[in-house]
């Protein structure tokens, strides 16, 4: 065990030998779930188990059938049931006398503070819902939302849910060009956005950027005032959010929705350049997120202050900033800003200020904090914390231990949660009052969930590495890809038959049934927990007039998990230089968003291709990471690799890029 006088580094090094971290006794004694029999109980009757979870919501009409799996992979959950998500997230809490409870302690980047209660949300959501109806939004219509982390984003999502409109939230870090594309794909008629977004003391002119690309794609734009930067407003099309709210009627009864009515579309990256419109529905999704939010975070809504530090524009924000916490009547923190502005201790200041008891974030953030040093968290009292979580990418044991020791003070269980935009809710983790954690492993499938690791033939591979699959439907599963049923079937349900969900990750299951996620098996790159498709980035790069061809790979990166490396060939006899590196990075920022900019660009005379013209990314990964190259005989031109190696050596020697 650690002794006085050891440096933090030494203490962490010693802990590296400890494989298992059981929950502290007092945590276990008070846990929401502490009885391991829940696993067997769910196993014995998984439909009954999920029905029990669904019972915890308010239903206008109860379902007739828990699960209809007669036409796989098109599942129907809680068939015949009717409910409204915004009623479940707001009205029922207000009706139970909890209107004064804080839903969000909102913290702006300049230190502004605002406490938004359930009653506040309830009031604004009804007004915005009426305003949306007034501009012609009807049940089943799609509303695009492009907002930063401001309270209005919660109001906007819930207002859609209230009237049965389907929201399509686009992460604020995406470029206006990406927003336009997603509006086109989803056929949204209304956009809710902001005049300007704050980031590290600067203001990004969001509304003007949108105006440049949007044309007459949407009939209505609702603009939240955040930056006061004289955003251009087009008469008849554009409306200020606050003016609409003022003018709108107060009461808007929630629309009773079919359990299988769509709740939202969220675009995510796949193997091709065209993003996938993941479609989630009403009853199953809400059941899934409410249950997992309660069980995995050991939520005690009367006592806890919960903070998910993700962005609402990703699925983590949808499920665990908005729908899960609100369905459970939790008090959350919502933070607008960056983790290092005004200083690198801002997160810990927030934890101390609001007495955060549960913190959920990405391993990349932890690695950044680790790099900045323990002095920043040490400036603050973090004793309110009792549970920590991670999401989005594998966490290396060193970062896990740092989180556990420096942030959690050695007495907070950590839940490493594995899931996807597609799964809607957490699938694999350690129930914190039941299972011990193993740093680096996500844990076991939650009660009600079943997973397997299989080979090419779909056979279980024991403790070997293989394809991660989910072998049973679950309530929060995606129902399809928006308007692309065939692509839905091909992408997820073709390889091992219509009842086995192909995750797209490689994994290994150990002797204790714990899953160790290795990474993606497709052309998806995970940068700081953000999903990007190599094809998407390639197509942005080749849209630069000087570029002939590009191949993008995810290169292992000690800070961001993976980083984007692009191999680029130029038109004619053009030579690459630093200026062009900058121009290409800007091109990607404009097409997709700044977070997608390649970290490294390598000029190539040619790319390694098979005889049929397919780019061999495996070889590019090997060469970028300095590994011994495997078999190159299948290449059309094996000399390409030698030339590339020369280029990389040259570049490394110059130290540019
Ligand atoms: C990866 C984010 C390891 C994985 C919720 C998955 C993880 C993809 C973990 C989904 C984890 C997510 N450990 N890898 N705990 N969580 N991933 O759709 O590759 O943005 O397929 O959803 O992130 O990313 P998505």
XYZ file of C-alpha atoms and ligand atoms in Angstrom:
682
model
C 0.000 0.000 0.000
C 0.989 3.603 -0.491
C 3.017 5.140 2.280
C 3.724 8.721 3.277
C 6.553 10.352 1.451
C 5.963 8.621 -1.847
C 5.397 10.814 -4.865
C 2.057 10.557 -6.650
C 3.868 8.936 -9.539
C 5.245 6.202 -7.249
C 1.882 5.620 -5.638
C 0.203 5.228 -9.025
C 2.937 2.912 -10.237
C 2.378 0.657 -7.246
C -1.351 0.652 -7.836
C -0.781 -0.580 -11.380
C -0.368 -4.049 -9.890
C -3.780 -3.960 -8.269
C -6.160 -5.613 -10.707
C -9.424 -5.288 -8.838
C -11.090 -2.414 -7.041
C -14.132 -3.529 -5.055
C -16.672 -0.872 -3.991
C -15.984 0.617 -0.533
C -18.148 -1.045 2.173
C -20.139 2.085 2.989
C -20.844 2.704 -0.683
C -22.142 -0.822 -1.022
C -24.247 -0.581 2.121
C -26.113 2.453 0.749
C -26.157 1.584 -2.944
C -29.346 1.754 -5.011
C -28.483 -1.750 -6.221
C -26.241 -3.900 -4.076
C -27.710 -7.319 -4.646
C -25.956 -9.342 -7.332
C -29.066 -11.461 -7.866
C -30.391 -8.730 -10.178
C -28.244 -10.276 -12.919
C -29.859 -13.686 -12.594
C -33.295 -12.236 -12.189
C -32.972 -10.252 -15.432
C -31.476 -13.289 -17.153
C -34.393 -15.519 -16.156
C -36.946 -13.160 -17.704
C -35.417 -10.243 -19.559
C -38.699 -8.977 -20.947
C -40.225 -9.010 -17.482
C -37.173 -7.215 -16.193
C -37.526 -4.429 -18.752
C -41.265 -4.197 -18.160
C -40.456 -3.588 -14.499
C -38.177 -0.704 -15.484
C -40.790 0.721 -17.853
C -43.344 0.680 -15.010
C -41.323 3.400 -13.322
C -42.393 5.860 -16.014
C -45.813 7.495 -16.337
C -47.794 5.919 -19.163
C -50.999 7.379 -20.593
C -51.873 3.944 -21.899
C -50.118 0.810 -20.801
C -48.560 -1.470 -23.408
C -50.082 -4.784 -24.527
C -46.838 -6.469 -25.507
C -43.400 -5.847 -23.999
C -41.390 -6.873 -27.062
C -42.327 -7.664 -30.616
C -39.268 -9.283 -32.236
C -41.216 -11.081 -34.939
C -39.536 -9.142 -37.735
C -35.889 -8.801 -36.729
C -33.960 -6.538 -36.774
C -36.958 -4.224 -36.534
C -37.842 -4.380 -32.862
C -40.910 -2.909 -31.230
C -40.940 -2.328 -27.479
C -43.948 -1.698 -25.252
C -46.316 -2.122 -28.164
C -49.609 -0.277 -27.766
C -48.261 1.893 -24.933
C -48.602 5.665 -24.996
C -46.591 8.269 -23.101
C -44.931 11.629 -23.490
C -41.265 12.142 -22.757
C -41.544 15.772 -21.660
C -44.384 14.857 -19.311
C -42.137 12.215 -17.767
C -39.202 14.607 -17.511
C -41.140 17.604 -16.173
C -44.856 17.484 -15.422
C -44.787 14.493 -13.145
C -42.036 15.977 -10.998
C -43.838 19.318 -10.771
C -47.105 17.548 -9.943
C -45.349 15.648 -7.162
C -44.301 18.914 -5.542
C -40.759 18.978 -6.840
C -41.149 22.039 -9.062
C -38.666 24.003 -6.975
C -35.944 21.439 -7.354
C -33.013 22.601 -9.447
C -32.820 20.679 -12.711
C -29.627 22.430 -13.842
C -27.093 24.514 -12.079
C -26.026 26.246 -15.263
C -22.591 27.758 -15.376
C -21.581 30.032 -18.245
C -18.064 30.401 -19.430
C -17.642 33.868 -18.020
C -18.674 32.599 -14.616
C -22.385 33.425 -14.982
C -24.645 31.261 -12.867
C -28.268 30.347 -13.302
C -30.326 27.791 -11.399
C -33.088 26.366 -13.542
C -35.770 24.515 -11.636
C -38.133 21.854 -12.910
C -40.925 24.454 -12.761
C -38.839 26.852 -14.897
C -38.276 24.188 -17.507
C -41.910 23.179 -17.411
C -42.962 26.789 -18.081
C -40.490 27.475 -20.896
C -40.957 24.126 -22.597
C -44.711 24.668 -22.865
C -44.202 28.144 -24.283
C -41.628 27.083 -26.826
C -43.790 24.100 -27.757
C -46.648 26.502 -28.479
C -44.316 28.795 -30.409
C -43.152 25.888 -32.542
C -46.752 24.972 -33.263
C -47.403 28.602 -34.181
C -44.692 28.506 -36.843
C -46.219 25.352 -38.249
C -44.330 22.498 -36.609
C -46.548 19.436 -36.333
C -46.187 15.949 -34.890
C -43.629 13.968 -36.902
C -41.849 17.059 -38.297
C -38.097 17.319 -37.862
C -36.549 20.259 -36.014
C -32.797 20.826 -36.229
C -31.060 22.165 -33.112
C -27.591 23.716 -33.305
C -26.862 25.194 -29.915
C -24.021 25.397 -27.437
C -24.363 24.287 -23.819
C -27.025 26.758 -22.792
C -30.225 25.936 -20.888
C -32.259 26.638 -24.019
C -30.939 23.455 -25.570
C -32.807 21.405 -22.950
C -35.921 23.512 -23.482
C -35.686 23.047 -27.252
C -35.323 19.270 -27.086
C -38.153 18.875 -24.592
C -40.431 21.255 -26.498
C -40.044 19.013 -29.543
C -40.774 15.944 -27.456
C -43.835 17.643 -26.024
C -45.530 18.069 -29.398
C -44.160 14.951 -31.032
C -41.660 16.735 -33.276
C -38.443 14.821 -33.926
C -35.304 16.693 -32.990
C -32.027 16.470 -34.811
C -29.346 18.005 -32.638
C -26.062 18.892 -34.308
C -23.020 19.239 -32.040
C -21.960 22.896 -31.742
C -18.415 21.985 -32.802
C -19.615 20.962 -36.262
C -19.301 23.555 -39.019
C -22.288 25.290 -40.575
C -21.648 23.148 -43.667
C -22.237 19.992 -41.595
C -25.383 21.487 -40.129
C -26.678 22.162 -43.618
C -25.953 18.597 -44.672
C -27.716 17.168 -41.631
C -30.713 19.436 -42.214
C -30.897 18.151 -45.784
C -30.629 14.507 -44.761
C -33.229 14.818 -42.023
C -35.533 17.123 -44.018
C -35.802 19.540 -41.098
C -37.980 22.570 -41.750
C -37.051 24.544 -38.644
C -33.660 25.299 -37.110
C -33.087 26.441 -33.545
C -29.694 28.079 -33.139
C -27.848 30.910 -31.407
C -26.533 34.338 -32.384
C -23.008 33.543 -31.250
C -21.267 30.894 -29.181
C -18.743 31.643 -26.473
C -15.481 29.802 -26.444
C -12.527 30.751 -24.307
C -13.320 34.435 -24.222
C -14.122 34.671 -27.917
C -17.434 34.613 -29.726
C -18.046 32.492 -32.791
C -20.603 34.134 -35.135
C -22.833 31.076 -35.415
C -25.869 32.747 -36.955
C -23.853 34.491 -39.696
C -22.047 31.248 -40.462
C -25.364 29.462 -40.789
C -26.751 32.200 -43.017
C -23.879 31.760 -45.428
C -24.819 28.184 -46.258
C -28.480 27.741 -45.416
C -30.171 29.389 -48.421
C -33.892 28.721 -48.177
C -33.431 25.229 -46.822
C -35.552 25.916 -43.738
C -38.742 27.934 -43.334
C -37.994 29.151 -39.848
C -34.912 29.886 -37.770
C -35.299 30.460 -34.049
C -32.335 32.337 -32.582
C -31.326 32.234 -28.932
C -29.615 35.429 -27.821
C -26.390 34.609 -26.107
C -23.675 36.832 -27.492
C -25.388 40.064 -28.430
C -23.317 40.291 -31.565
C -25.843 41.834 -33.946
C -26.700 38.600 -35.650
C -28.372 39.209 -39.014
C -32.083 38.406 -38.888
C -34.109 37.750 -42.002
C -37.597 39.192 -41.861
C -40.291 36.538 -41.869
C -37.881 33.621 -41.504
C -35.881 34.395 -38.373
C -37.291 34.886 -34.890
C -35.687 35.634 -31.573
C -36.259 32.836 -29.106
C -37.084 35.203 -26.243
C -39.639 37.109 -28.309
C -41.354 33.919 -29.402
C -41.521 32.762 -25.800
C -42.995 36.040 -24.630
C -45.711 35.898 -27.253
C -46.579 32.225 -26.830
C -49.477 30.835 -24.788
C -48.591 29.340 -21.399
C -50.172 25.949 -21.562
C -49.369 23.161 -23.942
C -50.657 19.729 -23.012
C -48.203 16.945 -23.826
C -49.045 14.953 -26.946
C -49.620 11.293 -26.070
C -47.053 9.496 -28.202
C -46.978 5.905 -29.263
C -44.128 4.050 -27.545
C -42.607 3.503 -30.984
C -43.020 7.067 -32.274
C -39.648 8.659 -33.091
C -38.114 10.893 -30.422
C -34.997 11.988 -32.219
C -32.468 11.498 -34.974
C -28.793 11.876 -34.196
C -26.231 11.682 -36.973
C -23.082 9.715 -36.296
C -20.127 8.631 -38.375
C -19.882 5.304 -40.111
C -17.695 3.684 -42.717
C -18.777 5.945 -45.540
C -18.681 9.714 -45.853
C -22.433 10.011 -45.406
C -23.293 10.094 -41.690
C -25.852 7.685 -40.298
C -29.113 9.055 -38.942
C -29.607 7.002 -35.818
C -33.305 6.908 -34.998
C -34.470 6.550 -31.406
C -38.074 6.145 -30.339
C -40.052 7.086 -27.277
C -40.951 4.397 -24.739
C -38.001 2.049 -24.988
C -35.435 4.817 -25.143
C -36.760 6.600 -22.077
C -36.974 3.305 -20.196
C -33.379 2.516 -21.110
C -31.863 5.860 -20.184
C -33.861 6.315 -16.981
C -32.969 2.834 -15.746
C -29.279 3.026 -16.606
C -28.923 6.543 -15.228
C -30.365 5.376 -11.915
C -28.601 2.035 -11.712
C -25.175 2.853 -13.107
C -24.760 6.195 -11.343
C -26.362 4.920 -8.143
C -28.596 7.951 -8.344
C -30.327 9.289 -5.250
C -32.262 12.181 -6.757
C -32.931 13.869 -3.409
C -29.273 14.056 -2.466
C -27.038 13.872 -5.487
C -25.656 16.608 -7.674
C -24.773 14.959 -10.919
C -22.507 16.324 -13.627
C -22.026 14.872 -17.055
C -19.294 16.982 -18.634
C -20.024 15.885 -22.207
C -21.638 18.076 -24.830
C -25.339 17.790 -25.389
C -24.692 17.423 -29.130
C -23.428 13.863 -28.715
C -25.464 10.893 -27.561
C -23.902 11.081 -24.102
C -25.461 14.512 -23.738
C -28.849 13.358 -25.046
C -29.079 10.368 -22.736
C -27.162 11.524 -19.674
C -27.469 15.316 -19.596
C -31.054 15.578 -20.771
C -33.315 12.538 -20.799
C -31.956 10.188 -18.111
C -31.365 12.816 -15.417
C -34.630 14.660 -16.074
C -36.683 11.472 -16.174
C -35.208 10.650 -12.771
C -35.783 14.109 -11.325
C -32.069 14.631 -10.750
C -30.209 17.866 -10.099
C -27.433 18.315 -12.654
C -24.692 20.739 -13.513
C -24.616 22.087 -17.061
C -21.385 23.805 -18.020
C -20.957 25.874 -21.135
C -17.216 26.179 -21.310
C -13.855 24.566 -21.842
C -11.964 22.675 -19.124
C -9.029 25.093 -19.177
C -10.733 28.479 -19.222
C -10.280 30.795 -17.376
C -7.882 28.342 -15.778
C -7.173 24.638 -15.626
C -8.944 24.223 -12.309
C -12.382 25.303 -13.551
C -13.846 21.782 -13.415
C -12.753 21.352 -9.825
C -14.012 24.774 -8.902
C -17.395 23.696 -10.270
C -17.320 20.421 -8.330
C -16.604 22.319 -5.118
C -19.092 25.113 -5.834
C -22.097 22.868 -6.499
C -20.987 19.953 -4.313
C -21.034 17.585 -7.255
C -21.367 13.996 -6.051
C -21.312 12.139 -9.382
C -18.962 13.093 -12.224
C -19.130 11.554 -15.695
C -16.584 12.473 -18.389
C -14.311 11.155 -21.151
C -10.890 9.579 -20.585
C -9.377 12.245 -22.847
C -10.382 14.902 -20.320
C -8.803 12.888 -17.520
C -5.576 12.475 -19.492
C -5.487 16.231 -20.104
C -5.954 16.942 -16.385
C -3.272 14.410 -15.579
C -0.886 16.212 -17.870
C -1.702 19.594 -16.331
C -0.931 18.149 -12.917
C -2.576 17.344 -9.585
C -2.042 20.906 -8.344
C -5.247 22.050 -10.064
C -7.663 19.617 -8.418
C -5.732 20.004 -5.176
C -6.784 23.642 -5.014
C -10.354 22.547 -4.341
C -12.425 20.528 -1.929
C -13.615 17.509 -3.897
C -14.958 15.581 -0.913
C -18.545 15.801 -2.203
C -17.681 13.287 -4.952
C -18.811 9.718 -4.334
C -18.939 8.154 -7.806
C -16.967 8.710 -11.008
C -17.711 7.601 -14.556
C -16.025 7.491 -17.940
C -17.373 7.118 -21.463
C -16.517 7.227 -25.130
C -13.164 5.479 -25.442
C -11.053 2.927 -23.648
C -9.337 4.279 -20.553
C -5.732 3.329 -19.953
C -5.065 2.017 -16.421
C -2.735 4.906 -15.594
C -5.426 7.491 -16.283
C -7.989 5.329 -14.461
C -5.771 5.236 -11.360
C -5.117 8.964 -11.493
C -8.869 9.624 -11.667
C -9.483 7.225 -8.794
C -6.725 8.563 -6.594
C -6.470 12.289 -7.324
C -10.087 13.101 -8.135
C -11.877 10.385 -6.185
C -9.535 10.444 -3.205
C -9.333 6.670 -3.392
C -12.881 6.074 -2.177
C -15.154 6.631 -5.178
C -16.008 3.666 -7.400
C -15.395 4.287 -11.106
C -17.854 3.114 -13.729
C -16.299 2.745 -17.184
C -19.381 2.751 -19.398
C -19.348 1.191 -22.838
C -22.107 2.061 -25.274
C -22.811 3.840 -28.562
C -25.087 6.343 -30.252
C -26.826 3.256 -31.628
C -27.382 1.560 -28.274
C -28.971 4.709 -26.828
C -27.999 3.769 -23.299
C -25.121 2.211 -21.379
C -24.696 -1.494 -22.191
C -21.534 -2.672 -20.459
C -20.176 -1.430 -17.151
C -19.813 -2.409 -13.500
C -22.884 -1.811 -11.333
C -20.987 0.164 -8.715
C -22.570 -1.329 -5.583
C -22.264 -4.874 -6.886
C -19.191 -5.452 -9.013
C -15.559 -4.656 -8.496
C -13.898 -2.533 -11.151
C -10.855 -3.580 -13.160
C -8.991 -0.594 -14.589
C -9.118 -0.767 -18.381
C -12.143 -3.049 -18.572
C -15.659 -1.701 -19.035
C -17.082 -4.613 -17.032
C -20.075 -6.820 -17.688
C -23.251 -6.396 -19.715
C -25.868 -4.736 -17.525
C -28.797 -6.814 -16.284
C -31.145 -7.262 -19.235
C -28.305 -6.994 -21.769
C -26.417 -9.854 -23.384
C -23.151 -9.568 -25.287
C -20.719 -11.997 -26.904
C -17.316 -11.955 -28.551
C -17.284 -14.042 -31.712
C -15.118 -14.989 -34.678
C -15.736 -14.537 -38.382
C -18.228 -17.449 -38.274
C -20.127 -16.022 -35.341
C -18.789 -18.597 -32.864
C -17.911 -17.620 -29.321
C -14.130 -17.249 -29.031
C -13.808 -17.752 -25.281
C -11.205 -15.358 -23.949
C -9.713 -14.533 -27.346
C -10.167 -11.243 -29.151
C -13.031 -11.027 -31.632
C -16.091 -9.118 -32.811
C -18.213 -7.610 -30.071
C -21.900 -8.398 -30.590
C -25.128 -7.835 -28.675
C -27.203 -10.959 -28.822
C -30.597 -9.776 -27.703
C -32.757 -6.729 -28.426
C -32.891 -3.989 -25.772
C -35.403 -1.172 -25.261
C -33.135 1.813 -26.111
C -31.754 0.245 -29.299
C -31.811 2.275 -32.500
C -34.839 1.337 -34.576
C -33.358 2.111 -37.962
C -31.246 4.634 -39.841
C -33.497 7.526 -40.810
C -35.013 6.727 -44.224
C -32.324 4.063 -44.809
C -33.730 0.746 -43.631
C -31.515 -1.251 -45.984
C -28.376 0.443 -44.782
C -29.500 -0.245 -41.199
C -29.801 -3.957 -41.911
C -26.561 -4.138 -43.883
C -24.496 -2.226 -41.356
C -25.542 -3.949 -38.159
C -27.505 -7.112 -38.836
C -26.029 -8.816 -41.864
C -22.831 -10.387 -40.659
C -24.230 -12.766 -38.046
C -27.901 -12.948 -38.917
C -30.835 -10.713 -38.217
C -30.900 -11.226 -34.458
C -27.286 -10.416 -33.645
C -26.201 -6.790 -33.508
C -22.733 -6.146 -34.912
C -21.217 -3.449 -32.736
C -18.237 -2.441 -34.866
C -15.779 -2.825 -31.972
C -13.223 -5.517 -31.308
C -13.193 -6.840 -27.748
C -12.037 -9.616 -25.447
C -13.938 -11.218 -22.585
C -11.885 -12.434 -19.623
C -12.444 -15.385 -17.270
C -14.717 -13.292 -15.048
C -16.946 -12.287 -17.954
C -15.488 -8.765 -18.048
C -15.227 -7.102 -21.459
C -12.094 -5.308 -22.607
C -12.829 -3.037 -25.556
C -9.985 -2.906 -28.058
C -11.288 -0.375 -30.571
C -13.187 -0.015 -33.816
C -13.000 -2.607 -36.556
C -14.359 -0.297 -39.236
C -13.116 2.969 -40.688
C -14.285 4.991 -37.729
C -11.726 7.021 -35.812
C -12.226 8.001 -32.187
C -10.567 11.329 -31.412
C -11.071 12.425 -27.815
C -14.180 10.253 -27.682
C -15.576 11.921 -30.819
C -16.505 9.606 -33.622
C -15.334 10.450 -37.136
C -15.288 8.487 -40.332
C -12.064 8.352 -42.292
C -14.101 8.693 -45.491
C -15.728 11.868 -44.214
C -12.354 13.485 -43.489
C -10.887 12.224 -46.771
C -13.707 13.729 -48.755
C -13.190 17.072 -46.977
C -9.476 16.977 -47.794
C -9.881 16.112 -51.464
C -12.316 18.979 -51.854
C -9.231 21.218 -51.670
C -8.307 22.100 -55.274
C -4.634 21.209 -54.884
C -5.306 17.738 -53.509
C -5.499 14.717 -55.779
C -6.086 11.949 -53.287
C -6.156 11.385 -49.541
C -6.159 8.476 -47.130
C -6.940 9.034 -43.473
C -6.157 6.817 -40.521
C -6.568 6.966 -36.770
C -3.128 6.938 -35.245
C -2.697 6.007 -31.580
C -2.235 9.182 -29.569
C -1.394 9.414 -25.906
C -3.583 12.460 -25.335
C -6.627 11.998 -27.525
C -6.708 8.199 -27.781
C -6.531 8.415 -31.537
C -5.466 11.307 -33.729
C -6.056 11.827 -37.408
C -3.158 11.338 -39.764
C -3.754 12.087 -43.427
C -1.668 10.834 -46.328
C -2.141 13.291 -49.156
C -1.110 13.256 -52.799
C -1.157 16.572 -54.644
C -2.241 17.514 -58.142
C 0.392 17.480 -60.880
C 3.850 18.316 -59.664
C 2.772 20.467 -56.720
C 4.937 20.272 -53.595
C 3.461 20.253 -50.112
C 4.525 22.929 -47.635
C 3.424 24.292 -44.254
C 1.056 26.750 -45.844
C -0.772 23.965 -47.605
C -0.906 21.987 -44.362
C -2.713 24.967 -42.833
C -5.033 25.295 -45.812
C -5.992 21.628 -45.725
C -6.659 21.758 -41.993
C -8.888 24.781 -42.566
C -10.684 22.965 -45.346
C -11.550 20.159 -42.920
C -12.604 22.651 -40.234
C -14.968 24.285 -42.704
C -16.419 21.056 -44.035
C -16.755 19.135 -40.768
C -15.505 21.077 -37.755
C -12.289 22.029 -36.030
C -12.233 18.840 -33.986
C -11.790 16.837 -37.216
C -8.633 18.596 -38.393
C -5.787 16.180 -39.089
C -3.019 16.393 -36.527
C -0.469 15.162 -39.025
C -0.327 15.447 -42.797
C 2.110 13.332 -44.742
C 2.751 14.145 -48.395
C 2.792 11.063 -50.542
C 3.657 10.486 -54.196
C 1.221 7.623 -54.261
C -0.946 5.620 -51.857
C -0.678 1.886 -51.205
C -3.484 0.215 -53.104
C -4.462 -3.322 -53.851
C -4.719 -4.429 -57.454
C -8.413 -3.648 -57.326
C -7.640 -0.082 -56.213
C -8.564 -0.336 -52.526
C -6.382 1.742 -50.210
C -4.668 -0.459 -47.624
C -5.140 1.548 -44.460
C -3.596 -1.159 -42.337
C -0.232 -0.490 -43.966
C -0.653 3.234 -43.487
C -1.354 2.698 -39.797
C 1.723 0.500 -39.487
C 3.957 2.976 -41.187
C 2.581 5.980 -39.261
C 3.121 4.229 -35.942
C 6.582 3.039 -36.938
C 5.705 -0.658 -36.957
C 7.313 -3.368 -39.020
C 5.332 -3.634 -42.271
C 3.532 -6.891 -42.875
C 2.851 -8.482 -46.198
C 3.024 -5.936 -49.032
C 2.870 -8.383 -51.919
C -0.824 -7.742 -52.552
C -0.029 -4.136 -53.415
C -0.300 -3.018 -56.982
C 2.991 -1.184 -56.542
C 5.026 -2.401 -53.533
C 7.565 0.427 -53.984
C 4.990 2.904 -52.718
C 5.665 1.890 -49.149
C 9.361 2.470 -49.440
C 8.813 5.943 -50.832
C 6.403 6.717 -48.021
C 8.857 5.550 -45.385
C 11.410 7.902 -46.916
C 8.955 10.803 -46.742
C 8.142 10.146 -43.109
C 11.824 9.947 -42.177
C 12.486 13.195 -44.011
C 9.577 14.925 -42.340
C 10.461 13.645 -38.864
C 13.997 14.911 -39.377
C 12.677 18.368 -40.276
C 10.281 18.210 -37.348
C 7.468 19.977 -39.162
C 3.810 19.190 -39.635
C -16.204 3.691 -28.234
C -20.404 7.178 -27.254
C -14.100 1.759 -24.872
C -16.509 2.402 -28.969
C -21.233 6.785 -26.024
C -17.921 2.631 -29.465
C -15.763 2.970 -25.871
C -17.901 4.089 -29.809
C -16.383 3.179 -24.610
C -19.253 4.730 -29.741
C -15.753 2.620 -23.450
C -17.568 4.120 -26.166
N -14.611 1.926 -23.641
N -14.623 2.259 -25.986
N -16.243 2.791 -22.228
N -17.497 3.889 -24.845
N -16.516 3.587 -26.801
O -21.468 6.488 -30.787
O -15.619 2.248 -30.034
O -20.019 8.407 -29.996
O -18.246 1.843 -30.587
O -21.059 6.793 -28.403
O -17.021 4.683 -28.834
O -19.163 6.127 -29.909
P -20.451 7.009 -29.846
